[in-house]
XYZ file of C-alpha atoms in Angstrom:
513
model
C -0.009 0.085 -0.065
C 2.017 2.895 -1.177
C 1.783 6.212 0.724
C 0.813 7.983 -2.803
C -2.478 6.065 -3.072
C -5.989 6.489 -2.142
C -5.971 3.244 -0.376
C -3.270 4.609 2.046
C -5.194 7.957 2.481
C -8.471 5.972 3.501
C -6.460 3.528 5.892
C -4.652 6.414 7.649
C -7.928 8.248 8.170
C -9.453 5.033 9.546
C -6.569 4.692 11.934
C -6.811 8.346 13.196
C -10.254 7.531 14.670
C -9.107 4.899 17.249
C -5.897 6.764 17.695
C -7.728 9.910 18.879
C -10.117 8.035 21.029
C -7.648 5.721 23.066
C -5.617 7.059 25.857
C -1.786 7.674 24.899
C -0.711 4.895 27.109
C -2.759 2.449 25.084
C -2.201 3.823 21.727
C 0.628 1.128 21.105
C -2.345 -1.474 20.652
C -3.796 0.575 17.877
C -0.464 0.962 16.256
C 0.214 -2.657 16.389
C -3.156 -3.542 14.884
C -2.963 -0.894 12.200
C 0.763 -1.927 11.250
C -0.157 -5.472 10.933
C -3.214 -4.535 8.918
C -1.042 -2.336 6.652
C 1.195 -5.403 6.062
C -1.629 -7.640 5.369
C -3.166 -5.349 2.828
C 0.257 -5.080 1.233
C 1.048 -8.819 1.177
C -1.013 -11.191 3.358
C 1.695 -13.881 3.378
C 4.231 -11.401 4.865
C 2.455 -11.245 8.245
C 3.481 -14.695 9.350
C 7.264 -13.929 8.567
C 6.977 -10.476 10.341
C 5.312 -12.004 13.433
C 7.692 -15.051 13.519
C 10.820 -12.805 13.348
C 9.457 -10.375 16.230
C 8.548 -13.191 18.560
C 11.986 -15.100 17.977
C 13.900 -11.730 18.482
C 11.878 -10.844 21.618
C 12.410 -14.214 23.175
C 16.199 -14.187 22.667
C 16.504 -10.610 23.884
C 14.535 -11.599 27.196
C 16.835 -14.589 27.496
C 20.013 -12.350 27.018
C 18.730 -10.085 29.671
C 18.610 -12.953 32.232
C 21.699 -14.648 31.084
C 24.169 -14.966 33.933
C 27.440 -14.156 32.163
C 28.817 -12.594 29.039
C 29.435 -15.933 27.552
C 25.849 -16.905 27.661
C 24.845 -13.549 26.301
C 27.142 -13.822 23.522
C 25.970 -17.421 22.630
C 22.288 -16.254 22.650
C 23.286 -13.246 20.502
C 24.754 -15.530 17.831
C 21.689 -17.653 17.874
C 19.376 -14.657 17.568
C 21.445 -13.037 14.847
C 21.787 -16.353 12.873
C 18.168 -16.840 13.055
C 17.237 -13.535 11.636
C 19.921 -13.705 8.995
C 18.804 -17.188 8.227
C 15.256 -16.014 7.555
C 16.466 -13.237 5.299
C 18.940 -15.392 3.353
C 16.269 -18.047 2.839
C 13.414 -15.682 1.622
C 15.410 -13.050 -0.220
C 18.990 -14.601 -1.316
C 18.458 -18.236 -1.739
C 17.416 -17.967 -5.512
C 20.351 -15.659 -6.017
C 22.984 -18.025 -4.274
C 21.510 -21.112 -6.300
C 21.514 -19.305 -9.509
C 25.014 -17.933 -9.003
C 26.281 -21.382 -7.936
C 24.576 -22.917 -11.097
C 26.217 -20.409 -13.340
C 29.838 -21.071 -11.934
C 29.350 -24.801 -12.155
C 27.952 -24.393 -15.622
C 31.081 -22.785 -16.842
C 32.865 -26.148 -16.342
C 29.903 -28.626 -16.860
C 26.884 -29.075 -18.898
C 23.766 -28.303 -16.678
C 20.060 -27.823 -17.400
C 18.719 -24.325 -17.564
C 18.316 -22.958 -14.167
C 14.683 -22.528 -13.050
C 14.271 -19.551 -10.444
C 12.535 -20.277 -7.300
C 8.848 -19.184 -7.483
C 8.287 -17.332 -4.341
C 8.006 -13.612 -3.243
C 10.175 -11.836 -0.907
C 8.299 -10.998 2.274
C 7.091 -7.299 2.539
C 9.529 -5.247 4.495
C 11.828 -8.138 5.481
C 15.088 -6.222 4.547
C 14.260 -3.308 6.745
C 12.797 -5.168 9.907
C 15.751 -7.583 9.725
C 18.193 -4.785 10.267
C 16.175 -3.486 12.925
C 15.953 -6.849 14.857
C 19.747 -7.376 14.399
C 20.432 -3.949 15.620
C 18.273 -4.485 18.654
C 19.753 -7.633 19.539
C 23.300 -6.161 19.251
C 22.504 -3.193 21.488
C 20.656 -5.559 24.122
C 23.822 -7.640 24.099
C 26.160 -4.612 24.550
C 23.836 -3.140 27.167
C 23.085 -0.001 25.126
C 19.336 -0.816 25.006
C 17.213 -2.629 27.741
C 15.361 -5.613 26.605
C 11.763 -4.589 25.978
C 9.639 -6.902 28.050
C 6.200 -6.083 26.603
C 5.657 -8.027 23.534
C 3.063 -5.888 22.128
C 5.161 -2.651 22.336
C 8.049 -4.487 20.851
C 5.867 -5.776 17.892
C 4.535 -2.372 17.310
C 8.175 -1.209 17.231
C 9.352 -3.765 14.778
C 6.114 -3.446 12.367
C 5.848 0.418 12.733
C 3.839 0.933 9.613
C 5.313 4.333 8.364
C 8.718 2.726 8.271
C 7.819 -1.040 7.462
C 8.581 -0.788 3.635
C 11.519 1.386 3.264
C 12.626 3.021 6.629
C 13.909 5.070 8.169
C 15.572 2.523 10.462
C 15.053 3.906 13.903
C 16.799 2.464 16.764
C 14.853 0.667 19.583
C 16.176 3.176 22.190
C 14.833 6.102 20.335
C 11.405 4.840 19.203
C 10.219 2.321 21.826
C 9.787 4.826 24.547
C 7.734 7.082 22.129
C 5.402 3.993 21.653
C 4.751 3.715 25.206
C 3.735 7.439 25.563
C 3.244 9.074 22.155
C 2.330 12.822 22.335
C -1.003 13.958 22.055
C -2.209 15.865 18.844
C -0.677 19.330 18.763
C -1.691 21.619 15.795
C 1.759 22.953 15.012
C 3.187 19.350 14.941
C 0.374 18.076 12.843
C 0.711 21.026 10.333
C 4.467 20.236 10.219
C 3.744 16.664 9.487
C 1.204 17.326 6.849
C 3.592 19.757 5.184
C 6.531 17.298 5.423
C 4.144 14.563 3.849
C 3.005 16.915 1.085
C 6.687 17.762 0.177
C 7.435 14.063 -0.156
C 4.423 13.560 -2.162
C 5.712 16.277 -4.634
C 9.109 14.597 -4.641
C 7.565 11.267 -5.733
C 4.785 12.134 -8.061
C 6.072 15.211 -9.750
C 9.714 14.537 -10.013
C 10.646 10.815 -9.451
C 7.585 9.350 -11.324
C 7.923 11.892 -14.144
C 11.742 11.299 -14.607
C 10.879 7.430 -14.543
C 9.024 8.054 -17.814
C 12.382 9.088 -19.361
C 14.601 6.742 -17.645
C 12.619 3.453 -17.826
C 12.476 2.827 -21.635
C 16.304 3.556 -21.803
C 17.115 1.106 -19.195
C 14.681 -1.384 -20.524
C 16.638 -1.745 -23.812
C 20.019 0.361 -23.306
C 21.326 -1.041 -26.514
C 18.844 1.038 -28.719
C 20.279 4.113 -27.353
C 23.701 5.956 -27.213
C 25.537 9.084 -26.107
C 23.342 12.053 -25.158
C 20.329 9.901 -24.525
C 22.335 7.563 -22.088
C 23.708 10.662 -20.414
C 20.387 12.197 -19.943
C 18.790 9.018 -18.630
C 21.554 8.558 -16.071
C 21.440 11.967 -14.780
C 17.772 11.948 -14.567
C 17.942 8.588 -12.778
C 20.321 10.087 -9.928
C 17.487 12.621 -9.304
C 14.692 9.927 -9.671
C 16.171 7.527 -6.935
C 16.844 10.537 -4.641
C 13.357 11.931 -4.905
C 11.864 8.579 -4.883
C 13.435 7.546 -1.762
C 13.794 10.637 0.277
C 10.213 11.478 -0.709
C 9.083 8.168 0.880
C 11.270 9.329 3.954
C 9.542 12.460 4.094
C 6.042 10.972 3.907
C 6.885 8.418 6.765
C 8.413 11.147 8.840
C 5.374 13.297 8.198
C 2.881 10.482 9.239
C 5.056 9.774 12.323
C 4.728 13.526 13.272
C 0.988 13.512 12.795
C 0.795 10.616 15.173
C 3.021 12.225 17.633
C 6.344 10.631 16.842
C 9.783 12.238 16.123
C 11.407 9.823 13.643
C 15.092 9.888 12.510
C 16.238 12.149 9.674
C 17.263 10.104 6.650
C 18.570 12.359 4.012
C 20.461 15.738 4.184
C 21.184 17.045 0.483
C 23.558 14.434 -0.433
C 24.281 15.826 -3.864
C 25.676 18.841 -2.204
C 28.491 16.581 -0.617
C 32.249 17.303 -1.335
C 33.283 13.719 -0.930
C 31.920 10.244 -1.506
C 32.245 9.559 2.353
C 30.296 12.605 2.987
C 27.715 11.622 0.378
C 27.340 8.254 2.115
C 26.798 9.959 5.545
C 24.057 12.026 3.990
C 22.303 9.457 1.969
C 20.063 7.015 3.850
C 21.456 8.210 7.179
C 19.718 5.546 9.223
C 21.296 2.789 7.078
C 24.612 4.181 6.792
C 24.737 4.768 10.649
C 23.577 1.077 10.888
C 26.386 -0.074 8.789
C 28.937 2.001 10.637
C 28.003 0.982 14.049
C 27.266 -2.748 13.469
C 29.559 -3.667 10.567
C 32.466 -1.013 9.749
C 33.641 -0.502 13.291
C 33.792 -4.132 14.200
C 35.573 -4.954 10.820
C 37.976 -1.932 11.367
C 38.861 -3.069 14.894
C 39.238 -6.743 14.065
C 41.256 -5.967 10.891
C 43.567 -3.664 12.749
C 44.334 -6.234 15.288
C 45.039 -8.722 12.336
C 47.336 -6.257 10.739
C 49.739 -5.824 13.689
C 53.250 -7.203 12.786
C 52.254 -8.629 9.586
C 53.073 -8.150 6.055
C 51.724 -8.707 2.680
C 53.980 -9.589 -0.262
C 56.811 -8.491 1.981
C 55.321 -5.103 2.644
C 54.607 -4.134 6.101
C 50.910 -3.475 6.589
C 49.844 0.011 7.921
C 47.174 -0.697 10.459
C 45.229 2.334 9.869
C 45.286 2.038 5.927
C 44.518 -1.869 6.014
C 41.900 -1.531 8.497
C 40.144 1.211 6.617
C 40.363 -0.593 3.382
C 39.065 -3.925 4.614
C 36.304 -2.511 6.630
C 35.163 -0.051 4.031
C 35.020 -2.529 1.106
C 33.498 -5.199 3.424
C 30.848 -2.822 4.477
C 29.982 -1.441 1.003
C 29.828 -4.799 -0.536
C 27.437 -5.975 2.154
C 25.380 -2.689 1.848
C 25.302 -3.269 -2.024
C 24.005 -6.842 -1.441
C 21.460 -5.747 0.874
C 19.765 -3.558 -1.702
C 19.161 -6.687 -3.972
C 20.072 -10.116 -4.804
C 21.872 -9.214 -7.844
C 25.560 -8.799 -9.100
C 24.614 -5.315 -10.175
C 24.098 -4.186 -6.404
C 27.407 -5.915 -5.363
C 29.243 -4.023 -8.216
C 27.371 -0.752 -7.097
C 28.531 -1.090 -3.540
C 31.971 -2.299 -4.493
C 32.382 0.782 -6.686
C 31.557 3.259 -3.998
C 33.749 1.369 -1.473
C 36.538 1.651 -4.074
C 35.925 5.555 -4.390
C 36.194 5.766 -0.644
C 39.347 3.736 -0.410
C 40.984 5.574 -3.256
C 40.055 8.933 -1.820
C 41.536 8.019 1.549
C 44.869 6.679 0.089
C 45.454 9.658 -2.229
C 44.321 12.430 0.158
C 47.933 13.726 0.732
C 48.729 13.665 -3.110
C 45.474 15.430 -3.928
C 46.027 18.019 -1.462
C 49.476 18.828 -3.196
C 47.914 18.940 -6.567
C 45.288 21.383 -5.201
C 47.919 23.698 -3.759
C 50.050 23.387 -7.061
C 46.970 24.366 -9.084
C 46.325 27.313 -6.669
C 42.824 26.035 -5.884
C 43.276 26.522 -2.220
C 43.033 30.337 -2.781
C 39.582 29.992 -4.219
C 37.880 27.612 -1.760
C 34.363 28.381 -3.420
C 35.466 27.005 -6.790
C 37.281 24.161 -5.091
C 33.871 23.212 -3.213
C 32.091 23.526 -6.644
C 34.334 21.189 -8.277
C 34.373 18.778 -5.631
C 30.488 18.628 -5.569
C 30.352 18.119 -9.338
C 33.057 15.395 -9.254
C 31.096 13.645 -6.516
C 27.861 13.912 -8.429
C 29.596 12.455 -11.688
C 31.305 9.505 -9.606
C 27.954 8.621 -7.979
C 26.138 8.923 -11.527
C 28.473 6.302 -12.699
C 27.620 4.187 -9.832
C 24.024 4.637 -10.198
C 24.371 2.999 -13.404
C 25.017 -0.436 -11.908
C 22.229 0.364 -9.422
C 19.548 0.896 -12.215
C 20.819 -1.537 -15.008
C 19.039 -4.982 -15.048
C 22.306 -6.910 -15.694
C 26.023 -6.257 -15.566
C 26.199 -6.407 -19.352
C 23.614 -3.633 -19.557
C 25.613 -1.432 -17.148
C 28.821 -1.823 -19.111
C 27.133 -0.995 -22.287
C 25.882 2.132 -20.785
C 29.056 3.240 -19.358
C 31.076 2.405 -22.590
C 28.651 4.160 -24.815
C 27.865 7.242 -22.811
C 30.341 9.429 -24.999
C 29.169 7.901 -28.539
C 28.768 10.902 -30.683
C 28.814 13.441 -27.868
C 31.478 15.329 -29.446
C 29.968 16.204 -32.820
C 26.636 16.947 -30.751
C 28.425 19.392 -28.659
C 30.331 21.066 -31.541
C 27.058 21.334 -33.355
C 25.464 23.138 -30.434
C 28.686 25.402 -29.968
C 28.200 26.637 -33.563
C 24.453 27.100 -33.562
C 23.882 28.246 -30.123
C 20.446 28.123 -28.540
C 18.792 28.344 -32.029
C 20.125 24.775 -32.579
C 17.349 23.418 -30.170
C 14.854 24.215 -33.002
C 16.387 21.524 -34.773
C 14.718 18.079 -34.312
C 17.910 16.223 -34.712
C 19.417 18.039 -31.815
C 16.208 17.678 -29.560
C 15.677 14.054 -30.319
C 18.470 12.543 -28.002
C 17.541 14.828 -25.141
C 13.686 14.350 -25.307
C 13.802 10.433 -25.361
C 10.520 10.261 -27.237
C 8.776 12.820 -25.238
C 7.699 16.486 -26.139
C 9.691 19.540 -25.306
C 7.076 20.635 -22.563
C 7.492 17.398 -20.811
C 11.153 17.430 -20.825
C 11.090 21.279 -19.780
C 8.649 20.188 -16.876
C 11.089 17.533 -15.715
C 13.979 19.912 -15.850
C 12.014 22.633 -13.930
C 10.888 20.117 -11.216
C 14.592 19.332 -10.665
C 15.570 23.064 -10.465
C 12.859 23.698 -7.918
C 14.145 20.833 -5.809
C 17.681 22.310 -5.864
C 16.427 25.904 -5.211
C 14.663 24.609 -2.000
C 17.814 22.768 -1.114
C 19.779 26.113 -1.568
C 17.498 27.841 0.680
C 17.715 25.152 3.320
C 21.486 24.970 3.071
C 21.832 26.381 6.634
C 18.942 24.391 7.839
C 15.815 25.915 9.590
C 13.739 26.407 6.293
C 10.431 25.051 7.797
C 10.995 27.506 11.071
C 11.492 30.426 8.799
C 8.448 29.428 6.752
C 6.415 29.251 10.112
C 7.587 32.814 10.959
C 6.075 34.323 7.858
C 2.537 35.722 7.856
C -0.344 33.183 7.555
C -1.146 34.486 4.008
C 2.336 33.755 2.832
C 2.429 30.171 4.349
C -1.007 29.325 3.048
C -0.141 30.530 -0.165
C 2.865 28.300 -0.420
C 0.811 25.318 0.822
C -1.853 25.925 -1.697
C 0.859 26.356 -4.394
C 2.599 22.963 -3.548
C -0.805 21.221 -3.568
C -1.609 22.813 -7.076
C 1.740 21.789 -8.411
C 1.120 18.253 -7.352
C -2.206 18.112 -8.904
C -1.163 19.844 -12.195
C 2.301 17.981 -12.754
C 2.022 14.764 -10.630
C 2.268 11.365 -12.524
C -0.419 9.505 -10.703
C -0.066 6.040 -12.286
C 0.511 3.112 -9.942
C 4.316 3.242 -9.434
C 5.727 1.672 -6.409
C 8.584 3.219 -4.343
C 12.044 1.721 -5.578
C 13.291 1.095 -2.117
C 9.926 -0.714 -1.093
C 11.096 -3.297 -3.569
C 14.281 -4.195 -1.439
């Protein structure tokens, strides 16, 4: 049940009635029933997996809380994490593992054609698995107390605004709110509805409109070349951002209406000046989860391993070795989490390679910057860094969007086909060249000039809002304006959604993971 649907609007309105009537201390029950209804309406079979994983993790956490020593807690932790990971591997990755093994063996022996397993990945399992694993690790480390009330804990795991695509709030931050959510406050409800509307705008006006240009190209990339591939790839960078951050804004907005303060998930990632900064500002709850539960343990263990060791006769430097191992391990795992496909593994591996290369060449690049005199023009340097990060991420997004590695490699190797003559032609004709159909055709990808201009204008509006919010507090500044200005902007946003939104049934990209 996507947020951008009439079904969700009716569901949420129906939920608000008992939510308003029930005392705050009992609202966890309304939320629990509503969250399981939300899951059942989306995929009835997923309810059993959600309930089983919840009861299992709850029982393990309670046992850990009563375990007499650290050895017992550690054993229970391994059992708990293995159980959740086993369920995730079985439901999401078994077909990928079997098909990969079949392809590897088939390279040396004749095998029958592999037949994919005919089952559907349970709704939300990628997200609530991370939530449960993080919870078990926090309980084992003493960072979070084990929640004894099964109903409250089940409401946390199944929390419907975050079930499909996050944010991934930690138990220590959300469970206390579930026990005593705030009552309706007009200012907070208005803020939540505004946040929801902005997320809806990003989804239906920008992301879904850009998908009209992107989808045909990536469905059959060999039919396109050069400028068309560049346009589709750049548009996808904004599509994936607006689709996912739009969902997060809508989820946070729904939470605010109900009285919850949910974690921020995006912070203008395309304004980042390094790949590491981009990753910290993109899907922030997921990147912080990977940092705390994967990267740091890997870094500590690999640093200890590197002590007094050498590789090919070269003494290992602990800080470089640990960073490289932890970064590549984390990003490969992060890529695989997104989907059971080698394209996602390549996407994660490429971003990890960017980070490692950046860390290892930091001193050399600093010398180049000083030699070029860029240290004397920090604003120009910042712009160049932002542009370079966007280009590098756009290359990585090709692997994320492509159906196969072969398609991704085709796109990357044909991006510049014919672009030289195309740019030279524009340089000689100027803006008048856009009246030539031969010039417009590669840009429009089969759409009208008006549709293309609408897509570009929507991106420009998005970046304009990001620029105004570069110092934060944009909403607070908006609320300080007179009511006439505020409501004028609200109506303008609604009119833009109604006038330019694409209201076909298009699911959120991250909800598919």
